[in-house]
């Protein structure tokens, strides 16, 4: 019997110029979509750490910035990244850091493209790259902040590529793995374990003879500890794994992925990620175990793939920031499975492509702050820092966790109370102390007295309005007979202690009527006598001169029918 006619392959899909065009367009689009305003709270303490390293002060081993943990051990296990961030910030400022994040995302896209090229049949490469890589990058957009662990994603992908590239000799795979781990452990030692576990597992399962595999694992482990921290990186690795249940605040980055911790803005993203996690188990584990999927020689051992897929799937359910590693690991499995799992592979692939570009890529924009090369104004109290530097109230300062990085960088004469370095504060009991202080007025008073606090830099706290009565949580924690509200911007509020040294500051800058967060309509209804109305208008004018973009004052000025005053000249904090 004669064989039936063979399907003619679509040769034009195999053209290299089409492949490079697809890679260039997709990478450029995803890089552009990554240029959103800087929002990572830790970025400024990392820049200061890098500045000190570049000035020859060495890699930080103990804290020298804090009021509460000064002199305690704090190892800057991400020293290389902080030095690069400081250099970029020194040359190009905040826009440089935004572009640096976009460049890292583009590098990740390029390495993911390398995996597709190494694994997919030629006629499937363009479709699989255009459908799967944007999906992976978009689903993980919530972790694409300008943080040291961001480079971990391309570094992890480079490790996978070293073991997937067909023409690479074993000695070069081992050397490439060691070099990647060496860079990774100095760039961000807290996440290098994910790369080490992956490279070590692949080496043990694939290298022959076994002695070579053992020596490869020893070499990679040695590279992991070649940093200023050396063996002291071990507790850092355990601490990062313990982030999952160790966080005292409801920070979604550090919590198991459960819907009760996600606000409505990211609910859809969570839903997509759950589907991806479930799909990984079905598409990666089952076909590989059954033999339905045969990966390239260096990545085909079912036990290795099952073990690593189970590890990353389990970690992803417990630890959100592992999802980019898990999805990167899933990519070669999904690429290899595509032409083998179903005869309807092309319709499935086209449907995935359409879904990716109609939903996932736009979701990357809506999930993050607006596109731009500056700071996200609701995250950083830059105006408050500028005000403190100008009027110079007495130390010490009591700040929130999220504002600590800016205090370290912009208010260098004020030791920070708490900041995003996290574990030194947990070990010293500062997190628990902060939490206790915020539980009521008396614990707060005791904490402020104990640490001799004279300045408070805090968030805009919620208030309850019932007719003319306003219950302001800030007035409960920081009574007005002790603390004067002297400045606020779109992110934070500054209060100073009522002491003789602050009389001039309070006389010139205190807000007696104006409160951030109070609706403008309340003032129209309840501030009606001419004297109070005149004072309110004067406070609004002063607020807008100092902070022309202050949304609270702009809204109230609009309600009062006031023209926007000419802003004062701004000084860099």
XYZ file of C-alpha atoms in Angstrom:
573
model
C 0.000 0.000 0.000
C 1.287 3.380 -0.932
C 1.757 5.927 1.786
C -0.617 8.867 1.712
C 0.579 12.247 0.500
C 2.818 13.992 2.973
C 1.876 17.452 4.215
C 4.107 20.092 2.692
C 5.797 22.094 5.473
C 5.239 25.816 5.555
C 8.756 26.733 4.499
C 8.397 30.467 4.914
C 7.922 29.971 8.679
C 11.436 28.540 8.838
C 13.107 31.636 7.434
C 15.696 33.075 9.778
C 14.883 36.671 8.891
C 11.273 36.087 10.009
C 12.540 34.576 13.262
C 14.793 37.521 14.038
C 12.043 39.956 13.101
C 9.658 38.239 15.552
C 12.272 38.205 18.310
C 13.136 41.856 17.747
C 9.527 43.076 17.655
C 8.333 41.046 20.666
C 11.395 41.921 22.746
C 11.105 45.622 21.919
C 7.373 45.679 22.728
C 7.813 43.900 26.072
C 10.791 46.103 26.912
C 8.728 49.200 26.164
C 5.848 47.906 28.285
C 8.337 47.486 31.138
C 9.116 51.210 31.198
C 6.644 52.064 33.918
C 7.334 54.480 36.731
C 9.737 53.357 39.417
C 7.807 51.920 42.369
C 10.160 49.641 44.318
C 10.492 51.039 47.833
C 13.951 49.509 48.366
C 15.614 51.069 45.356
C 16.983 54.109 47.191
C 18.744 52.285 50.014
C 20.231 50.011 47.355
C 21.517 53.043 45.451
C 23.122 54.423 48.619
C 24.744 51.060 49.361
C 26.185 51.034 45.852
C 27.431 54.608 46.183
C 29.397 53.666 49.299
C 30.906 50.649 47.519
C 31.914 52.777 44.520
C 33.541 55.294 46.874
C 35.793 52.523 48.198
C 34.060 52.010 51.551
C 33.746 48.260 50.947
C 30.827 45.856 50.986
C 28.570 46.480 53.968
C 28.890 43.917 56.773
C 27.166 45.770 59.647
C 24.439 48.385 59.722
C 25.489 52.039 59.859
C 22.248 53.761 58.784
C 19.628 52.752 61.324
C 18.473 54.102 64.650
C 17.254 50.687 65.807
C 19.791 48.120 64.498
C 22.976 50.191 64.240
C 26.048 48.001 64.691
C 24.211 44.727 64.075
C 25.274 42.367 61.306
C 23.855 43.193 57.919
C 25.593 41.664 54.908
C 24.939 43.311 51.577
C 24.571 40.021 49.684
C 23.454 41.945 46.585
C 26.491 44.197 46.499
C 27.204 43.872 42.767
C 23.685 44.929 41.818
C 23.716 47.876 44.220
C 27.018 49.067 42.733
C 25.617 48.857 39.191
C 22.402 50.605 40.263
C 24.402 53.396 41.884
C 26.496 53.846 38.743
C 23.390 53.955 36.531
C 21.636 56.352 38.919
C 24.707 58.580 39.026
C 24.799 58.800 35.228
C 21.105 58.878 34.285
C 19.136 59.264 37.538
C 15.746 57.613 37.999
C 15.121 57.306 34.208
C 18.307 55.261 34.007
C 16.966 52.793 36.579
C 13.684 52.470 34.678
C 15.575 51.780 31.455
C 17.829 49.327 33.301
C 14.747 47.355 34.321
C 13.508 47.353 30.710
C 16.928 46.180 29.494
C 16.883 43.242 31.949
C 13.390 42.254 30.785
C 14.555 42.410 27.166
C 17.589 40.265 28.026
C 15.235 37.726 29.607
C 13.078 37.721 26.448
C 16.152 37.117 24.303
C 17.280 34.161 26.405
C 13.769 32.694 26.388
C 13.919 33.016 22.601
C 17.129 30.988 22.724
C 15.299 28.181 24.532
C 12.571 28.169 21.882
C 15.206 28.058 19.140
C 17.027 25.153 20.826
C 13.938 23.021 21.463
C 11.200 23.803 18.907
C 11.085 22.387 15.379
C 11.929 25.116 12.826
C 8.378 25.523 11.523
C 7.015 26.054 15.066
C 9.567 28.508 16.420
C 7.964 31.805 15.469
C 4.470 30.807 16.626
C 5.629 29.355 19.952
C 7.902 32.289 20.720
C 5.239 34.894 19.896
C 2.625 33.066 22.000
C 4.497 31.695 25.027
C 7.257 34.213 25.782
C 4.957 37.286 26.017
C 2.608 35.205 28.168
C 5.412 34.321 30.583
C 6.692 37.891 30.765
C 3.210 39.346 31.197
C 2.039 36.919 33.884
C 5.168 37.724 35.906
C 4.895 41.494 35.452
C 4.013 41.935 39.138
C 7.612 40.922 39.984
C 9.358 43.011 37.325
C 10.423 45.723 39.716
C 13.829 47.360 39.689
C 15.156 44.992 42.325
C 18.318 42.851 42.453
C 16.366 39.612 42.052
C 15.057 40.757 38.638
C 18.303 39.702 36.954
C 17.778 36.269 38.474
C 15.206 35.526 35.779
C 17.585 35.905 32.807
C 20.387 34.241 34.782
C 18.165 31.244 35.483
C 17.148 31.117 31.823
C 20.823 31.243 30.834
C 21.431 28.174 33.014
C 18.625 26.308 31.276
C 19.947 27.366 27.885
C 23.417 26.049 28.752
C 21.926 22.603 29.343
C 19.559 22.725 26.373
C 21.843 24.020 23.623
C 22.609 20.959 21.508
C 26.099 21.849 20.273
C 27.592 22.712 23.693
C 30.169 20.314 25.155
C 29.755 19.096 28.724
C 32.823 20.988 29.925
C 31.394 24.216 28.554
C 27.996 23.529 30.143
C 29.697 23.182 33.512
C 31.838 26.291 32.974
C 28.837 28.350 31.852
C 26.838 27.177 34.872
C 29.650 28.124 37.252
C 30.029 31.583 35.689
C 26.274 32.251 35.853
C 26.130 31.158 39.512
C 29.168 33.302 40.334
C 27.499 36.406 38.904
C 24.169 35.497 40.498
C 25.493 34.977 44.037
C 27.116 38.421 43.980
C 24.181 40.082 42.249
C 21.496 38.682 44.566
C 22.618 35.896 46.903
C 19.126 35.366 48.270
C 17.773 33.673 45.128
C 20.856 31.941 43.742
C 19.692 28.677 45.332
C 17.043 28.279 42.606
C 19.755 28.286 39.957
C 22.062 26.053 41.960
C 19.366 23.441 42.585
C 18.437 23.390 38.897
C 21.976 23.198 37.532
C 23.010 20.629 40.130
C 20.018 18.388 39.405
C 20.581 18.490 35.641
C 24.281 17.735 36.127
C 23.626 14.738 38.381
C 21.094 13.233 36.002
C 22.845 13.883 32.697
C 26.611 13.860 33.123
C 28.504 10.610 32.645
C 30.495 9.162 34.293
C 29.013 9.876 37.771
C 32.359 11.168 38.987
C 32.131 14.001 36.457
C 28.647 14.848 37.727
C 29.878 14.991 41.320
C 32.789 17.250 40.427
C 30.454 19.492 38.428
C 28.151 19.874 41.437
C 31.147 20.656 43.682
C 32.377 23.290 41.209
C 28.938 24.916 41.000
C 28.531 24.885 44.798
C 31.948 26.520 45.122
C 30.945 29.241 42.657
C 27.787 29.863 44.709
C 29.863 30.720 47.786
C 32.436 32.937 46.027
C 31.114 36.230 47.366
C 32.014 38.595 50.219
C 29.508 36.692 52.349
C 31.127 33.271 51.691
C 29.465 30.637 53.891
C 27.434 33.329 55.619
C 25.224 33.261 52.538
C 23.682 30.006 53.856
C 21.435 31.636 56.477
C 20.458 34.236 53.873
C 19.204 31.442 51.618
C 17.151 29.954 54.435
C 15.830 33.384 55.395
C 14.598 34.015 51.857
C 12.826 30.667 51.823
C 11.298 31.615 55.160
C 9.923 34.856 53.751
C 6.759 32.987 52.871
C 5.412 32.734 56.383
C 7.769 35.104 58.164
C 6.313 38.426 57.022
C 4.461 40.312 59.712
C 2.621 42.561 57.278
C 0.109 41.492 54.662
C 2.561 42.003 51.839
C 1.413 39.860 48.934
C 4.997 39.374 47.717
C 5.853 37.360 50.819
C 2.643 35.393 51.326
C 1.195 32.178 49.893
C -0.867 32.958 46.826
C -4.419 33.035 48.182
C -7.188 35.215 46.828
C -7.934 36.853 50.188
C -4.544 38.601 49.992
C -5.116 40.038 46.532
C -7.004 43.204 45.790
C -9.437 43.495 42.896
C -6.769 45.025 40.675
C -4.730 41.811 40.530
C -7.500 39.238 40.899
C -7.528 38.533 37.173
C -3.766 38.100 37.170
C -4.036 35.605 40.013
C -6.641 33.640 38.090
C -4.377 33.413 35.050
C -1.404 32.324 37.130
C -3.390 29.570 38.835
C -4.307 28.204 35.394
C -0.657 28.346 34.320
C 0.426 26.474 37.449
C -2.169 23.771 36.883
C -1.251 23.602 33.214
C 2.405 23.105 34.113
C 1.587 20.039 36.161
C -0.459 18.526 33.345
C 1.730 19.609 30.416
C 5.135 19.081 32.035
C 4.851 16.200 34.456
C 2.355 13.810 32.843
C 3.620 13.806 29.214
C 7.258 13.566 30.283
C 6.564 10.696 32.674
C 4.520 8.800 30.084
C 7.018 9.283 27.303
C 4.595 11.305 25.177
C 7.098 14.147 25.153
C 10.754 13.658 24.299
C 12.881 16.675 25.085
C 16.374 17.305 23.730
C 19.013 14.931 24.997
C 20.350 17.161 27.743
C 16.922 17.921 29.211
C 15.037 14.709 28.603
C 15.459 12.604 31.741
C 11.918 12.174 33.157
C 13.093 12.012 36.776
C 15.006 15.310 36.528
C 12.141 17.144 34.851
C 9.558 15.733 37.260
C 11.670 16.587 40.284
C 12.376 20.155 39.215
C 8.834 20.781 37.971
C 7.434 19.559 41.296
C 9.918 21.725 43.227
C 9.113 24.917 41.353
C 5.368 24.250 41.357
C 5.392 23.671 45.118
C 7.548 26.746 45.761
C 5.351 28.906 43.520
C 2.271 28.114 45.580
C 4.137 29.179 48.709
C 6.335 31.973 47.414
C 5.096 34.283 44.651
C 8.442 35.459 43.380
C 9.379 31.913 42.323
C 6.765 31.946 39.544
C 9.117 33.497 36.922
C 11.625 30.670 37.500
C 8.893 28.076 37.370
C 7.458 29.400 34.106
C 10.940 29.670 32.562
C 11.498 26.020 33.435
C 8.113 25.119 31.952
C 8.917 26.762 28.606
C 11.069 24.002 27.052
C 8.584 21.357 28.220
C 5.640 23.207 26.684
C 7.578 23.891 23.479
C 8.490 20.224 23.101
C 4.950 19.123 23.952
C 3.262 21.398 21.413
C 3.673 19.296 18.236
C 3.142 15.972 20.043
C 0.205 16.401 22.406
C -2.529 16.974 19.856
C -3.186 16.886 16.121
C -4.818 20.288 16.520
C -1.513 21.842 17.535
C -1.680 24.737 15.092
C -5.195 25.904 16.080
C -4.184 25.639 19.737
C -1.030 27.635 19.083
C -2.850 30.344 17.142
C -5.489 30.589 19.881
C -2.716 30.975 22.473
C -1.093 33.669 20.349
C -4.330 35.649 20.053
C -5.105 35.292 23.770
C -1.611 36.441 24.690
C -1.722 39.654 22.708
C -5.354 40.537 23.398
C -5.250 40.052 27.159
C -1.921 39.269 28.780
C 0.171 42.048 27.268
C -2.414 44.799 28.008
C -2.687 43.318 31.514
C 1.011 44.057 31.994
C 0.232 47.738 31.567
C -2.864 47.820 33.788
C -1.236 45.823 36.591
C 1.650 48.253 37.080
C 1.979 52.027 37.478
C 1.600 54.222 34.381
C 4.311 54.132 31.770
C 6.999 56.736 32.330
C 10.618 57.263 33.315
C 10.068 58.937 36.676
C 8.973 57.961 40.180
C 5.471 56.820 41.037
C 4.388 59.832 43.186
C 2.060 57.829 45.443
C 4.945 55.559 46.539
C 7.700 58.000 47.505
C 7.316 61.046 49.793
C 9.936 63.000 47.888
C 8.312 66.334 48.763
C 8.334 65.438 52.456
C 12.036 64.558 52.292
C 12.765 67.834 50.519
C 10.855 69.729 53.207
C 12.720 68.020 56.065
C 16.066 68.809 54.460
C 15.017 72.433 54.079
C 13.682 73.178 57.560
C 16.019 70.793 59.457
C 13.960 69.600 62.456
C 15.807 67.742 65.194
C 16.427 63.979 64.870
C 15.309 61.249 65.405
C 12.809 60.215 62.749
C 9.992 57.644 62.973
C 9.110 56.350 59.509
C 7.051 53.575 57.980
C 8.622 50.435 56.508
C 7.997 51.511 52.910
C 9.527 54.956 53.350
C 12.755 53.661 54.907
C 14.676 53.410 51.637
C 14.035 57.052 50.777
C 15.021 58.120 54.303
C 18.354 56.291 53.942
C 19.100 57.955 50.608
C 17.604 61.438 50.925
C 17.737 62.136 54.702
C 21.259 61.044 55.551
C 21.410 63.073 58.767
C 18.420 61.157 60.153
C 19.009 57.506 61.131
C 16.212 55.408 59.666
C 13.807 53.695 62.068
C 12.919 50.754 59.813
C 13.347 49.909 56.125
C 13.094 47.155 53.524
C 16.175 45.181 54.567
C 13.690 43.221 56.678
C 15.568 40.377 58.380
C 17.916 42.430 60.604
C 14.826 44.201 61.930
C 13.020 40.900 62.491
C 15.973 39.485 64.420
C 16.268 42.637 66.540
C 12.544 42.689 67.356
C 12.023 46.026 65.611
C 9.210 44.702 63.411
C 7.295 43.536 66.460
C 8.010 46.832 68.216
C 6.718 48.802 65.225
C 3.597 46.672 65.017
C 2.954 47.093 68.737
C 3.480 50.857 68.557
C 0.859 51.165 65.801
C -1.702 49.266 67.886
C -2.728 52.259 70.001
C -1.856 55.728 71.324
C -0.137 54.597 74.527
C 2.208 52.042 72.891
C 2.981 54.640 70.237
C 3.770 57.291 72.855
C 6.076 54.902 74.686
C 7.938 53.933 71.506
C 8.402 57.558 70.433
C 9.695 58.534 73.854
C 11.987 55.518 74.095
C 13.708 56.338 70.809
C 13.659 60.138 71.341
C 11.657 60.739 68.160
C 11.210 64.361 67.052
C 10.039 63.870 63.437
C 7.392 61.537 62.040
C 7.254 60.560 58.354
C 4.145 58.442 57.893
C 1.518 57.417 55.377
C -1.774 59.263 55.003
C -3.835 57.314 57.532
C -7.548 56.562 57.140
C -10.188 58.765 58.769
C -13.906 58.440 59.429
C -16.251 61.341 58.718
C -19.695 61.591 60.360
C -21.208 64.962 59.628
C -19.056 67.625 61.243
C -17.172 65.007 63.286
C -13.887 63.712 61.891
C -12.156 60.741 63.512
C -8.581 60.839 62.223
C -6.418 57.828 63.120
C -3.336 60.031 62.804
C -4.646 62.345 65.532
C -5.189 59.295 67.738
C -1.650 57.984 67.302
C 0.015 61.410 67.135
C -2.026 63.837 69.306
C -2.095 67.421 68.093
C -1.068 68.772 71.476
C 2.255 66.913 71.042
C 2.723 66.801 67.280
C 2.208 69.448 64.608
C 1.355 68.582 60.997
C 3.737 70.718 58.944
C 3.882 69.135 55.474
C 2.343 66.478 53.250
C 2.570 65.318 49.647
C 0.853 62.600 47.620
C 2.570 59.816 49.560
C 3.394 60.921 53.095
C 2.883 63.324 55.982
C 5.468 65.095 58.164
C 4.829 65.879 61.824
C 7.260 67.466 64.256
C 7.268 67.405 68.031
C 6.107 70.550 69.794
C 9.329 71.572 71.489
C 11.000 75.007 71.733
C 13.509 74.115 68.996
C 10.642 73.624 66.542
C 8.650 76.779 67.338
C 9.780 78.612 64.203
C 9.042 75.620 61.956
C 5.580 75.160 63.454
C 4.724 78.856 63.271
C 5.619 79.007 59.588
C 4.348 75.652 58.358
C 1.675 74.125 60.602
C -1.577 73.051 58.986
C -4.360 73.606 61.510
C -7.357 73.066 59.249
C -6.047 71.254 56.183
C -5.854 67.470 56.431
C -4.716 65.060 53.690
C -7.443 62.577 52.932
C -10.380 64.719 54.054
C -12.896 65.298 51.209
C -13.089 68.843 49.870
C -16.861 68.882 50.269
C -16.478 68.561 54.031
C -14.670 71.907 54.197
C -17.353 73.603 52.133
C -20.044 72.344 54.519
C -18.309 72.821 57.857
C -15.662 75.560 57.483
C -17.979 78.503 56.882
C -17.020 81.422 59.104
C -14.931 84.057 57.301
C -11.861 83.798 59.551
C -11.576 80.004 59.265
C -12.306 80.105 55.538
C -9.545 82.684 55.017
C -7.075 80.535 56.973
C -8.103 77.458 54.989
C -7.545 79.264 51.687
C -4.136 80.451 52.865
C -3.161 76.896 53.828
C -4.302 75.599 50.431
C -2.256 78.262 48.656
C 0.822 77.423 50.740
C 0.368 73.716 50.098
C 0.216 74.219 46.336
C 3.224 76.538 46.334
C 5.257 73.847 48.081
C 3.676 70.837 46.328
C 2.083 71.942 43.009
C 0.981 68.377 42.203
C -0.576 67.638 45.607
C -3.851 65.908 44.732
C -5.520 66.725 48.061
C -4.864 70.444 47.738
C -5.648 70.560 44.027
C -9.050 68.972 44.688
C -9.788 71.387 47.527
C -8.609 74.397 45.506
C -10.978 73.349 42.738
C -13.843 73.028 45.247
C -13.028 76.463 46.663
C -12.681 78.019 43.216
C -9.080 79.040 43.906
C -6.563 79.588 41.055
C -3.395 77.514 41.251
C -0.584 79.648 42.775
C 2.885 79.906 41.286
C 5.017 77.029 42.691
C 8.166 77.649 44.661
C 11.484 76.645 43.123
C 12.136 72.977 43.858
C 15.353 71.678 45.322
C 16.573 68.153 44.760
C 16.251 66.110 47.975
